[in-house]
mmCIF file of C-alpha atoms and ligand atoms in Angstrom:
data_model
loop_
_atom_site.group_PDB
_atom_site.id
_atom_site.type_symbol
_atom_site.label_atom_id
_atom_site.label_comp_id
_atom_site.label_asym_id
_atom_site.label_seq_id
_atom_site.Cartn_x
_atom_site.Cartn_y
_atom_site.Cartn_z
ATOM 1 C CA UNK A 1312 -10.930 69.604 -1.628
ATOM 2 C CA UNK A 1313 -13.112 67.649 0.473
ATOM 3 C CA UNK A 1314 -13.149 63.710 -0.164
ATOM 4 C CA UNK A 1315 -14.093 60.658 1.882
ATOM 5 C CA UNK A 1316 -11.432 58.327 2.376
ATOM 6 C CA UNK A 1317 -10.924 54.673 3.353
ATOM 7 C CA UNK A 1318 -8.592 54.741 6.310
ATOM 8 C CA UNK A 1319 -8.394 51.007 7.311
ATOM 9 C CA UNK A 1320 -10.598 48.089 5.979
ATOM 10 C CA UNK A 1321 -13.543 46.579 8.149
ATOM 11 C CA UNK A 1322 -17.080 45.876 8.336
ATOM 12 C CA UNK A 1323 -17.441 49.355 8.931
ATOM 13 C CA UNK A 1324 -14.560 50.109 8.110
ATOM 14 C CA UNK A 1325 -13.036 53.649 8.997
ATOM 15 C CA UNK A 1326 -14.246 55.975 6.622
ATOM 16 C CA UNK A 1327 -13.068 60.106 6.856
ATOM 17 C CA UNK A 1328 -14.513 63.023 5.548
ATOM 18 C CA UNK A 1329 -11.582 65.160 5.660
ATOM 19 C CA UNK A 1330 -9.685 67.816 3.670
ATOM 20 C CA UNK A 1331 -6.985 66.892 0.809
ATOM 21 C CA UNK A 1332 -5.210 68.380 -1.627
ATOM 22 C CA UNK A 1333 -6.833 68.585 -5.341
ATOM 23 C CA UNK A 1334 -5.064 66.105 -7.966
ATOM 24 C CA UNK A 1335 -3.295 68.595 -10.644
ATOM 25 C CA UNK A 1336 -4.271 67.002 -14.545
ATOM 26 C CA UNK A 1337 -1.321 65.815 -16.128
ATOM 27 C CA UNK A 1338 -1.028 65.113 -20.015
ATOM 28 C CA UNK A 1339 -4.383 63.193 -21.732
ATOM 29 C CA UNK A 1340 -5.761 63.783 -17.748
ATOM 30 C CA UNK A 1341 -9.285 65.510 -17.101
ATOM 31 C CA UNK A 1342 -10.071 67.241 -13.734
ATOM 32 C CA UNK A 1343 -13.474 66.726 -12.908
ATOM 33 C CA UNK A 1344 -16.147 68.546 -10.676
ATOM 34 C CA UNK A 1345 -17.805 65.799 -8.837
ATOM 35 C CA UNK A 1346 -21.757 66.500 -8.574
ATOM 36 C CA UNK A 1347 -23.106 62.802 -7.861
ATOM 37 C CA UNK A 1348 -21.341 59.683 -6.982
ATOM 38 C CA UNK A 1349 -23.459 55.891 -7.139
ATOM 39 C CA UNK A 1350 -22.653 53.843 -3.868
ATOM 40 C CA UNK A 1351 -22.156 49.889 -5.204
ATOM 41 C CA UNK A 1352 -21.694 47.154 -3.609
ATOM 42 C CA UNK A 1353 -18.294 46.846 -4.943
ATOM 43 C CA UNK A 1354 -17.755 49.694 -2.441
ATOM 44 C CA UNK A 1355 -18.562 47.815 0.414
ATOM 45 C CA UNK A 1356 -16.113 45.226 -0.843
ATOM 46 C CA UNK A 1357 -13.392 47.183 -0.937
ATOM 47 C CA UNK A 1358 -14.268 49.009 2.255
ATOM 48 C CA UNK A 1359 -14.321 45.056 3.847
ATOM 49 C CA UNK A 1360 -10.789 43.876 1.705
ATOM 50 C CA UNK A 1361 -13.138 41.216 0.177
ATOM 51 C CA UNK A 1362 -12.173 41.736 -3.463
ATOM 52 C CA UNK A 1363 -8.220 39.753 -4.858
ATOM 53 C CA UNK A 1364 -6.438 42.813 -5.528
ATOM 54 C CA UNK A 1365 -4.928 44.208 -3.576
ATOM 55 C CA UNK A 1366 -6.163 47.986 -2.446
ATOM 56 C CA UNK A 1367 -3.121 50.460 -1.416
ATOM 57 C CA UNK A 1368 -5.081 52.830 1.423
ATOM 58 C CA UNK A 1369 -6.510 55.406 2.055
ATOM 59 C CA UNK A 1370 -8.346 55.210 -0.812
ATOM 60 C CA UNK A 1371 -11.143 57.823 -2.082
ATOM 61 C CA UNK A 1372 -13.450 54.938 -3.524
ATOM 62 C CA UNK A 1373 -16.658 55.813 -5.782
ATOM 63 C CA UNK A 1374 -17.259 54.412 -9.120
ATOM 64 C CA UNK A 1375 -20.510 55.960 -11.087
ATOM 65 C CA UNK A 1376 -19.533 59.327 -10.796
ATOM 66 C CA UNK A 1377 -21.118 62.072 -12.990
ATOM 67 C CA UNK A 1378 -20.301 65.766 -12.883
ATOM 68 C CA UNK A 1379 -18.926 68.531 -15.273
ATOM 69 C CA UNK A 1380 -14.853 69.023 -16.789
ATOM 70 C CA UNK A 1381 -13.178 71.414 -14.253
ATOM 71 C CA UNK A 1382 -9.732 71.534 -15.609
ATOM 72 C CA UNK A 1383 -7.969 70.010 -19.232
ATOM 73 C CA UNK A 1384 -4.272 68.738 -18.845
ATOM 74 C CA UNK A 1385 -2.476 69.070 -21.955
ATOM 75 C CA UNK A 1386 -2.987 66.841 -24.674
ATOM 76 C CA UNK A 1387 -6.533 66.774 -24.354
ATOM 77 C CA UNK A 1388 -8.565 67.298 -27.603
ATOM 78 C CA UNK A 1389 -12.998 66.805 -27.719
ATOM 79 C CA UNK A 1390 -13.393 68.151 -24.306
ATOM 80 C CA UNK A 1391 -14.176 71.896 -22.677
ATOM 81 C CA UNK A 1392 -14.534 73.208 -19.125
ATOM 82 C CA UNK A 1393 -17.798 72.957 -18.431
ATOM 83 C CA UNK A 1394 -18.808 69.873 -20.437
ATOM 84 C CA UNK A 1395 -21.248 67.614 -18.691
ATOM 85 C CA UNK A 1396 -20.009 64.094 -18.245
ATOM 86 C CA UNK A 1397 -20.040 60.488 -17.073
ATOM 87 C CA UNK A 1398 -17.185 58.359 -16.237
ATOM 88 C CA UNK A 1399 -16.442 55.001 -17.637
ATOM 89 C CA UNK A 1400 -15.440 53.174 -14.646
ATOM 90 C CA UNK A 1401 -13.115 50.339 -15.882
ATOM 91 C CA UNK A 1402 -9.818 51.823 -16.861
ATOM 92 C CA UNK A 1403 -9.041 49.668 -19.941
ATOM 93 C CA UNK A 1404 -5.685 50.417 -21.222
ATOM 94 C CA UNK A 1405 -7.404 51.547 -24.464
ATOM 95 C CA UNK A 1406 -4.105 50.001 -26.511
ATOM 96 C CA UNK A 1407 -3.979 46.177 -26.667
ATOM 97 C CA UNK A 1408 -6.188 43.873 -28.804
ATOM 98 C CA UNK A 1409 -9.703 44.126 -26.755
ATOM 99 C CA UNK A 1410 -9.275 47.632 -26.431
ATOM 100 C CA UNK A 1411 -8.912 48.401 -30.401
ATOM 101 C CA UNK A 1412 -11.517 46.034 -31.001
ATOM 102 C CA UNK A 1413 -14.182 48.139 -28.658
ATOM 103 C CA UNK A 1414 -14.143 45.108 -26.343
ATOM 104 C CA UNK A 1415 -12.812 47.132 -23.278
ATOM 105 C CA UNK A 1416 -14.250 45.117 -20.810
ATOM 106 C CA UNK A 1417 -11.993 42.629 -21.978
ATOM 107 C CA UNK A 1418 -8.807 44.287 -21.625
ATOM 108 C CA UNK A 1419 -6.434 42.060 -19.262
ATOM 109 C CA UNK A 1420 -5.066 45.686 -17.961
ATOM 110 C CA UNK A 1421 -8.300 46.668 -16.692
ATOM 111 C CA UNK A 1422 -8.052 48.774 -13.569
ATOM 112 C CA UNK A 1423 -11.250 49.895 -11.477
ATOM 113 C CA UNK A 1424 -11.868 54.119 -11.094
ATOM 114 C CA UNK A 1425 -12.384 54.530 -7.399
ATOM 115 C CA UNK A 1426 -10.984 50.688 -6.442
ATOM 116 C CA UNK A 1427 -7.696 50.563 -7.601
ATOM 117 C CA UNK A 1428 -7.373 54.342 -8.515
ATOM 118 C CA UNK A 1429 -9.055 57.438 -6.205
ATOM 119 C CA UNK A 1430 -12.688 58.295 -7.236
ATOM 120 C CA UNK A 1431 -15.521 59.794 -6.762
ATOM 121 C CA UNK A 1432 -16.527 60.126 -3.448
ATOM 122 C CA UNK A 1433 -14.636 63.718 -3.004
ATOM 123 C CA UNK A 1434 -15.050 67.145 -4.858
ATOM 124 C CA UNK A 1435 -12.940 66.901 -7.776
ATOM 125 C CA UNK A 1436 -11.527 63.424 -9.478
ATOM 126 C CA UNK A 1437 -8.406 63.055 -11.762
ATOM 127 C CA UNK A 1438 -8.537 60.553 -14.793
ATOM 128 C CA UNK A 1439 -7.280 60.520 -18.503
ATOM 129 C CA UNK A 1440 -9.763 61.491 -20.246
ATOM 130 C CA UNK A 1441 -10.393 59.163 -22.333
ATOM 131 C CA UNK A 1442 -12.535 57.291 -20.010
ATOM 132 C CA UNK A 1443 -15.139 60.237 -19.827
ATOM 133 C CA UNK A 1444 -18.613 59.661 -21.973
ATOM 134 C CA UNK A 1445 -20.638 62.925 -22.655
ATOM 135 C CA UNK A 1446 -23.680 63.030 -20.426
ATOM 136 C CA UNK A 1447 -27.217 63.633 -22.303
ATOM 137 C CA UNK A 1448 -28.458 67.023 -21.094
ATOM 138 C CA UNK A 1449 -32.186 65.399 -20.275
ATOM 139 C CA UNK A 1450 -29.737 63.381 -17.493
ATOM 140 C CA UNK A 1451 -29.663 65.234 -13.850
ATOM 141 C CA UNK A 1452 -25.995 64.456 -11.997
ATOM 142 C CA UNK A 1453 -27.795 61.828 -9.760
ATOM 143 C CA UNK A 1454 -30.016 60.301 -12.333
ATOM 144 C CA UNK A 1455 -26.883 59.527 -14.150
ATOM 145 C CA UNK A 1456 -25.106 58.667 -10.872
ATOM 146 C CA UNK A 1457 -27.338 56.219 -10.374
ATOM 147 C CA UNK A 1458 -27.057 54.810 -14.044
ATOM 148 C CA UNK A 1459 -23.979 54.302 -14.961
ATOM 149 C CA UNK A 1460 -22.397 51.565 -13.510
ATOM 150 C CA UNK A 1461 -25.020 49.281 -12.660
ATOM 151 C CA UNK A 1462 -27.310 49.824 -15.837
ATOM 152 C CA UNK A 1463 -24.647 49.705 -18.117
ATOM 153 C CA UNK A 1464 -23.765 46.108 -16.309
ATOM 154 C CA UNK A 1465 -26.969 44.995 -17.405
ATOM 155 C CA UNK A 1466 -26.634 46.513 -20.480
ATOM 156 C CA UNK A 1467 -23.614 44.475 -21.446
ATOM 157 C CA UNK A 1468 -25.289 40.857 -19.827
ATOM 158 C CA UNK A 1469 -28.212 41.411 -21.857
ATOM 159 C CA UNK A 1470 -27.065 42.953 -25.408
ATOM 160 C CA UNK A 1471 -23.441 41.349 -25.094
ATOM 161 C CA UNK A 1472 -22.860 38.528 -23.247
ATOM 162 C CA UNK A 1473 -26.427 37.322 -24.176
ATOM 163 C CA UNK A 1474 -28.752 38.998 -26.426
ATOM 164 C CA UNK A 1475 -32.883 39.202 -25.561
ATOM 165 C CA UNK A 1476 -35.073 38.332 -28.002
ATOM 166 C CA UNK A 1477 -38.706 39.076 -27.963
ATOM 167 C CA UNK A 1478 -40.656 37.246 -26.331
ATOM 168 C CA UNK A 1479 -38.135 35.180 -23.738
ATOM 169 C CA UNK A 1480 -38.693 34.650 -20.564
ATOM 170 C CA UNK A 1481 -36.082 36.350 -18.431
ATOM 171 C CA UNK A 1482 -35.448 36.095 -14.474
ATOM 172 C CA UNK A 1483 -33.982 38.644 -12.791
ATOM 173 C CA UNK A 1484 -32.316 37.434 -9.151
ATOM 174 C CA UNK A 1485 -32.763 40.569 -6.900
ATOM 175 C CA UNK A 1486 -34.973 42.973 -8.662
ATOM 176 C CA UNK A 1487 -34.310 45.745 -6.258
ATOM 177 C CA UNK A 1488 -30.870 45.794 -6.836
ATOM 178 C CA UNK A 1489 -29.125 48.761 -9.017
ATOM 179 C CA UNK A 1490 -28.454 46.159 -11.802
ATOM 180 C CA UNK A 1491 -31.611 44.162 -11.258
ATOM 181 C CA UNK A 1492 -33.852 46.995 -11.591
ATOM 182 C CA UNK A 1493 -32.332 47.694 -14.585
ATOM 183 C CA UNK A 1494 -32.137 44.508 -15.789
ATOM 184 C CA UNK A 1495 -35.827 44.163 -15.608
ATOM 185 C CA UNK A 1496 -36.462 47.480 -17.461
ATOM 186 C CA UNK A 1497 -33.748 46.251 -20.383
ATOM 187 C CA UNK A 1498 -35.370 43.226 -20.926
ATOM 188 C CA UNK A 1499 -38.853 44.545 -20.512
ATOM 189 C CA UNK A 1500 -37.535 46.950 -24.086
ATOM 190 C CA UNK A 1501 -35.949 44.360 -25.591
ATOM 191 C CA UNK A 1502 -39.504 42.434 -25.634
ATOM 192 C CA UNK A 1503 -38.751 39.863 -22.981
ATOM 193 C CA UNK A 1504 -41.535 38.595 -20.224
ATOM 194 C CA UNK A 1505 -39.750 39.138 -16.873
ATOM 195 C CA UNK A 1506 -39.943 37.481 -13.541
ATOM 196 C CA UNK A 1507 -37.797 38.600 -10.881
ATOM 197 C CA UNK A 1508 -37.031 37.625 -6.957
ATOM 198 C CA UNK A 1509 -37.015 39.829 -4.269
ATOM 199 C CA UNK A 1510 -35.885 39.451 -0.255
ATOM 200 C CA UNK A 1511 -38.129 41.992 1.074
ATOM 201 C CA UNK A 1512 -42.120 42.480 0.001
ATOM 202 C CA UNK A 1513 -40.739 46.083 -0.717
ATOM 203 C CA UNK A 1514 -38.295 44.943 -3.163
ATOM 204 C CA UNK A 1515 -40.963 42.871 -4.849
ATOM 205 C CA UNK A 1516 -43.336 45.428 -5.054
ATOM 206 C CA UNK A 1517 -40.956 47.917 -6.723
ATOM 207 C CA UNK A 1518 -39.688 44.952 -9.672
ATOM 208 C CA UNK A 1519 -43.224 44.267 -9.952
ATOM 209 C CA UNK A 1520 -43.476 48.412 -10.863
ATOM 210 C CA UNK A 1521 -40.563 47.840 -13.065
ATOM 211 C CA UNK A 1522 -42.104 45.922 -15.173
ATOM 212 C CA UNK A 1523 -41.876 42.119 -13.678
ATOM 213 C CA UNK A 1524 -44.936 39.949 -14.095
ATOM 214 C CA UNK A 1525 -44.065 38.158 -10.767
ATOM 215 C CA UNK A 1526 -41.849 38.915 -8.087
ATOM 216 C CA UNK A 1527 -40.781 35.446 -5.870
ATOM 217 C CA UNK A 1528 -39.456 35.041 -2.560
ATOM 218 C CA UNK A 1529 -35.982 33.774 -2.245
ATOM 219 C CA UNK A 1530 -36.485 32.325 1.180
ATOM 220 C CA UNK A 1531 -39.237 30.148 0.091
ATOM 221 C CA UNK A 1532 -37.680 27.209 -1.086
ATOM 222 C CA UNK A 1533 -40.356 26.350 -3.790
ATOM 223 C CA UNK A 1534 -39.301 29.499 -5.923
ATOM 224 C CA UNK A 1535 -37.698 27.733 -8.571
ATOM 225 C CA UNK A 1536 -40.873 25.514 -9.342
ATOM 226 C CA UNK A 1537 -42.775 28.230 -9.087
ATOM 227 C CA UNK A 1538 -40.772 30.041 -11.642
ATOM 228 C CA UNK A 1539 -41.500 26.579 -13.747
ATOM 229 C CA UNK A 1540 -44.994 26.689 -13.076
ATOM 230 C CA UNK A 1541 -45.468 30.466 -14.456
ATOM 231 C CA UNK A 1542 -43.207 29.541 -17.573
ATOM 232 C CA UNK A 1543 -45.614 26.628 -18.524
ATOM 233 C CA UNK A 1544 -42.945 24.564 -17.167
ATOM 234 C CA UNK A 1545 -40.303 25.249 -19.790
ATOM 235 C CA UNK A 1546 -37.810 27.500 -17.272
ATOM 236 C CA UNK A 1547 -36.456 30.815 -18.619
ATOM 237 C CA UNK A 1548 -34.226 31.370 -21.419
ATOM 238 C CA UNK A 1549 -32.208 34.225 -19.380
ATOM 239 C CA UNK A 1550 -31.125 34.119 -15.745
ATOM 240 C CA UNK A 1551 -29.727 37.569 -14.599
ATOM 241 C CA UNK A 1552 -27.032 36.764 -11.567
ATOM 242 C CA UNK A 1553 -25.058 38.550 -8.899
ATOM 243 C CA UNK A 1554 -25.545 36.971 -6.154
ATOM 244 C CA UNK A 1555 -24.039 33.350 -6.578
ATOM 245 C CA UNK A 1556 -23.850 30.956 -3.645
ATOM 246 C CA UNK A 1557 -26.162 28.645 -3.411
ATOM 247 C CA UNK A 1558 -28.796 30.895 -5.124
ATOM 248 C CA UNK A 1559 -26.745 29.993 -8.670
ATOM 249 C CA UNK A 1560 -27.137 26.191 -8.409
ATOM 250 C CA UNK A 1561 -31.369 27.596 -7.753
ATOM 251 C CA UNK A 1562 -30.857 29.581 -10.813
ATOM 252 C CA UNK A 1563 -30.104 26.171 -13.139
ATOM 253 C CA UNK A 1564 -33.624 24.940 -11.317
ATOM 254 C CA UNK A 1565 -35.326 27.503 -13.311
ATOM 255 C CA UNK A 1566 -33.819 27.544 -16.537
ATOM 256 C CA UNK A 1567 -35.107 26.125 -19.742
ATOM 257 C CA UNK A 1568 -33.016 23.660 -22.378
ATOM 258 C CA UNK A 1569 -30.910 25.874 -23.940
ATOM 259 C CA UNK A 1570 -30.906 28.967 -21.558
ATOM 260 C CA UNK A 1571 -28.303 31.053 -20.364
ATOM 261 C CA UNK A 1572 -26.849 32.026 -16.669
ATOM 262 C CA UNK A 1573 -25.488 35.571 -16.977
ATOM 263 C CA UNK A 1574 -23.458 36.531 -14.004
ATOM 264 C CA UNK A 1575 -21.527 39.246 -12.922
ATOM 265 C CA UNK A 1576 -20.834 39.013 -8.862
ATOM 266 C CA UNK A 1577 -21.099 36.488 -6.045
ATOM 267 C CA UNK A 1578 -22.214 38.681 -3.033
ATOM 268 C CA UNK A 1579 -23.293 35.414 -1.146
ATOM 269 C CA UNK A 1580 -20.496 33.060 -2.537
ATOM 270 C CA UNK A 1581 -17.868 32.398 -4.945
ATOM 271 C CA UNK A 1582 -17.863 28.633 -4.975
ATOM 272 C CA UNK A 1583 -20.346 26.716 -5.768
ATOM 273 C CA UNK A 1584 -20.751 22.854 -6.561
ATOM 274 C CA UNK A 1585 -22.478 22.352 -10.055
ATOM 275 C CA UNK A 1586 -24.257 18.618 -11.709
ATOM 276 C CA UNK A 1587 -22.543 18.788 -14.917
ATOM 277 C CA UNK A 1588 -25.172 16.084 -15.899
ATOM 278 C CA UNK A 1589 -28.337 18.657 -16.243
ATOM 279 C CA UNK A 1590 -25.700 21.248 -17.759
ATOM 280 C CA UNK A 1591 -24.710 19.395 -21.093
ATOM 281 C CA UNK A 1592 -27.880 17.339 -21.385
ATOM 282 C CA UNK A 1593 -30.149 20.649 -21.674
ATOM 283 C CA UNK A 1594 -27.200 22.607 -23.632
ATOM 284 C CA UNK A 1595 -27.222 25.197 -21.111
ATOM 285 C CA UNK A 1596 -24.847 28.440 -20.553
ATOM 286 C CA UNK A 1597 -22.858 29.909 -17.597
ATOM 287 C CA UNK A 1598 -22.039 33.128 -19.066
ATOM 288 C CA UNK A 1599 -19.586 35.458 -17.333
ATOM 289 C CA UNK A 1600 -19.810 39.338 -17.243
ATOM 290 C CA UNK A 1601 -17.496 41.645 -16.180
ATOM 291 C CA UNK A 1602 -18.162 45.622 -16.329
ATOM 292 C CA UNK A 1603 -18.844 47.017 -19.611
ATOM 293 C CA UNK A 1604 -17.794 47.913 -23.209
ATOM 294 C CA UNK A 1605 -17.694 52.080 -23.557
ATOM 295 C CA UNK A 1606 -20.716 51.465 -26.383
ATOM 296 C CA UNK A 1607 -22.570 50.221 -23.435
ATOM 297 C CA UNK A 1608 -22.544 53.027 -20.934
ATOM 298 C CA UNK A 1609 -23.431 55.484 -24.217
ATOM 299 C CA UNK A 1610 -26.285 53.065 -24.889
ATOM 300 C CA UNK A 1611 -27.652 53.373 -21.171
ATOM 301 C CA UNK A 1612 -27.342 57.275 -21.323
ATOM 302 C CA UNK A 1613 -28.750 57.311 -24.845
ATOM 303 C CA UNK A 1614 -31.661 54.693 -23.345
ATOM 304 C CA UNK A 1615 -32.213 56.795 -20.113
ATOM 305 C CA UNK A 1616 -32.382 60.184 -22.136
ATOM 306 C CA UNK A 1617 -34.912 58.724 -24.538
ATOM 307 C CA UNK A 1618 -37.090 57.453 -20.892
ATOM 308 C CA UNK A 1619 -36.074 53.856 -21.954
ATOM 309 C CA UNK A 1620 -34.739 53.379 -18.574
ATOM 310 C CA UNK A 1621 -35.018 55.252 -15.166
ATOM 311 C CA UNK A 1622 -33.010 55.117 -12.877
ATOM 312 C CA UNK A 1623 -34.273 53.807 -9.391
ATOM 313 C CA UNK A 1624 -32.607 56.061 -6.635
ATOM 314 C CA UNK A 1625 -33.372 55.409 -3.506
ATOM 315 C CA UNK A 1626 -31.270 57.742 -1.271
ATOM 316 C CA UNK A 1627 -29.041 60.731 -1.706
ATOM 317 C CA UNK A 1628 -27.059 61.785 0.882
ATOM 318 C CA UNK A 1629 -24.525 64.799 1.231
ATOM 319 C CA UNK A 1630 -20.596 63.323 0.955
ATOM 320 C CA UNK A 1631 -20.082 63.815 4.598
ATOM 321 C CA UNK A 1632 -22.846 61.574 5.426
ATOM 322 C CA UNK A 1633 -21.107 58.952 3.737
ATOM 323 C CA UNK A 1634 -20.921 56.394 6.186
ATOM 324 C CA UNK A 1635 -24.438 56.702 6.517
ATOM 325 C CA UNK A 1636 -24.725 56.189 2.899
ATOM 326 C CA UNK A 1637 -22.475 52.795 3.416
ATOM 327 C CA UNK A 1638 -24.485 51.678 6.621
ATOM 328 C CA UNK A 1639 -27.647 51.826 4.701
ATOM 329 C CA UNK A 1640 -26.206 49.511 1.892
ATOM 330 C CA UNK A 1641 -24.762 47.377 4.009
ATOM 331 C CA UNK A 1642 -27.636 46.477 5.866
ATOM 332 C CA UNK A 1643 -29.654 45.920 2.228
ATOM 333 C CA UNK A 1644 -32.729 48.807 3.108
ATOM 334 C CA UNK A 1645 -32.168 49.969 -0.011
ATOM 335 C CA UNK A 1646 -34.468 49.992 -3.052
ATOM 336 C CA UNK A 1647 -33.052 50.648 -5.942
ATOM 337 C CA UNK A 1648 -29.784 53.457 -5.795
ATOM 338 C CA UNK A 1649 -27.793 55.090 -3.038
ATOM 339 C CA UNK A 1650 -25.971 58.129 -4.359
ATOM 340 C CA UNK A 1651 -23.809 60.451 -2.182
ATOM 341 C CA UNK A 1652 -23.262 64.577 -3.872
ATOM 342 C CA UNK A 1653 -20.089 66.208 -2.756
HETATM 343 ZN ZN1 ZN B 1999 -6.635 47.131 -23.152
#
């Protein structure tokens, strides 16, 4: 089959289209027929060696991967050639405590599809089969490609880690992102009012079409009293984060006595120096959020099916334009999705 592979880390790093052999299911194993594959910027992470686990190469990376069952190992029960499916991209060991409890995004034996094992970026991928989650037939391969990873991120911050009531005020940081954009559209059905920020007056405009009643500059350093002015002064109840850095500590600037921070990444910054003082007086929350629970990526099909949530691709290129596909990420043109179809 034909697969992109991660030769040797760097910003590019060397990335080959090239020929290898096809993985063979084993026992509980499901062969899939890659048709779409979501670019993240988890990708670009492990392309650059900037996540703490360690990454054996080459590596076919590619998390949100949709695509149809090519091939049952033995063992398998639920599933047929041919069925149309998504693939849960944390590998939870499905047997300890979190795992039996549905909380798989908990599981301390979590490993990443397409970080830690091969993915999606290639013709066919090999995983137990488990993992899989039946994709809605209203779904194309990209729409879904371009769902279900970063939607079903938001999905979890906003209906597990916290929970949107109507008529909060949430703030998403970068709107334009693949989990702002559906962050904003989440909150927006949950009943929420929704502000968002945005680097780029493109990326403003398009969380402003999403469904944000404002869309704030980042590099203006009066955001965060603007955000206070729109709220009536009260801050949000929900902050939305991925960024970190020194946009977190701008994130407490904007948040109301007894709101929550919900973060899941720290493209800009892992460390970050935080006044304790405002934190306990106003009861706040730093919430952490890592991946999702399998109930989350059905919800975000289920959602997306219903035209709850669309997905926001940007650009699809063929797999052997894939460092195109990275280059474009990596210099943040995008709005919204990239998503690469073997
Ligand atoms: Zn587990």
């Amino acid at each position: 089959m034909k697969a992109l592979r991660l030769i040797a880390h760097g910003a590019p790093g060397e990335l080959r289209h090239e020929e290898v052999p096809t993985p063979e299911p084993g026992p509980g194993d499901a062969l899939v027929r890659v048709r779409a594959c979501g670019l993240n910027r988890l990708d670009l992470w492990v392309e650059e060696k900037g996540l703490p686990i360690p990454i054996l190469l080459p590596r076919i990376q590619g998390c949100e991967t949709a695509g149809e069952i090519a091939a049952l190992g033995p063992e398998v029960t639920g599933w047929s050639p041919g069925d149309r499916v998504c693939i849960s991209s944390n590998l939870a060991c499905g047997g300890c405590e979190a795992c039996r409890a549905g909380e798989e995004s908990m599981c301390s034996r979590n490993r990443i599809f397409g970080v830690e094992t091969d993915g999606g970026f290639a013709e066919y991928a090999c995983l137990p089969a488990r993992h899989l989650v039946p994709l809605p037939r209203e779904l194309g391969f990209e729409a879904a490609a371009g769902l279900s990873l970063a939607a079903s991120t938001a999905m979890h911050m906003l209906t597990d880690r916290t929970r949107v009531r109507a008529g909060d005020w949430v703030l998403v940081i970068a709107g334009a992102s693949g989990v702002g954009s559906a962050a904003i559209q989440i909150a927006r059905q949950l009943g929420a009012r929704v502000l968002a920020t945005g680097s780029s007056e493109a990326k403003r405009s398009l969380a402003l079409a999403l469904g944000a009643e404002a869309a704030l500059d980042p590099a203006d350093p009066s955001w965060p009293g603007e955000v206070r002015r729109l709220t009536g002064k009260r801050g949000v109840d929900i902050v939305v984060e991925h960024v970190g850095g020194p946009l977190l500590a701008q994130a407490f600037d904007c948040l109301a006595r007894g709101g929550s921070i919900v973060t899941c990444g720290a493209t800009a910054g892992r460390e970050i120096s935080l006044n304790l003082w405002p934190l306990f007086v106003k009861q706040q929350r730093l919430i952490g959020s890592y991946g999702r629970n399998r109930r989350d990526l059905v919800e975000t099909l289920r959602w997306a099916a219903e035209g709850r949530l669309r997905p926001v691709v940007d650009k699809v290129f063929p797999l052997s334009d894939g460092v195109a596909a990275f280059k474009a990420l990596r210099q943040r043109e995008v709005l919204g999705k990239v998503v690469l179809c073997p």
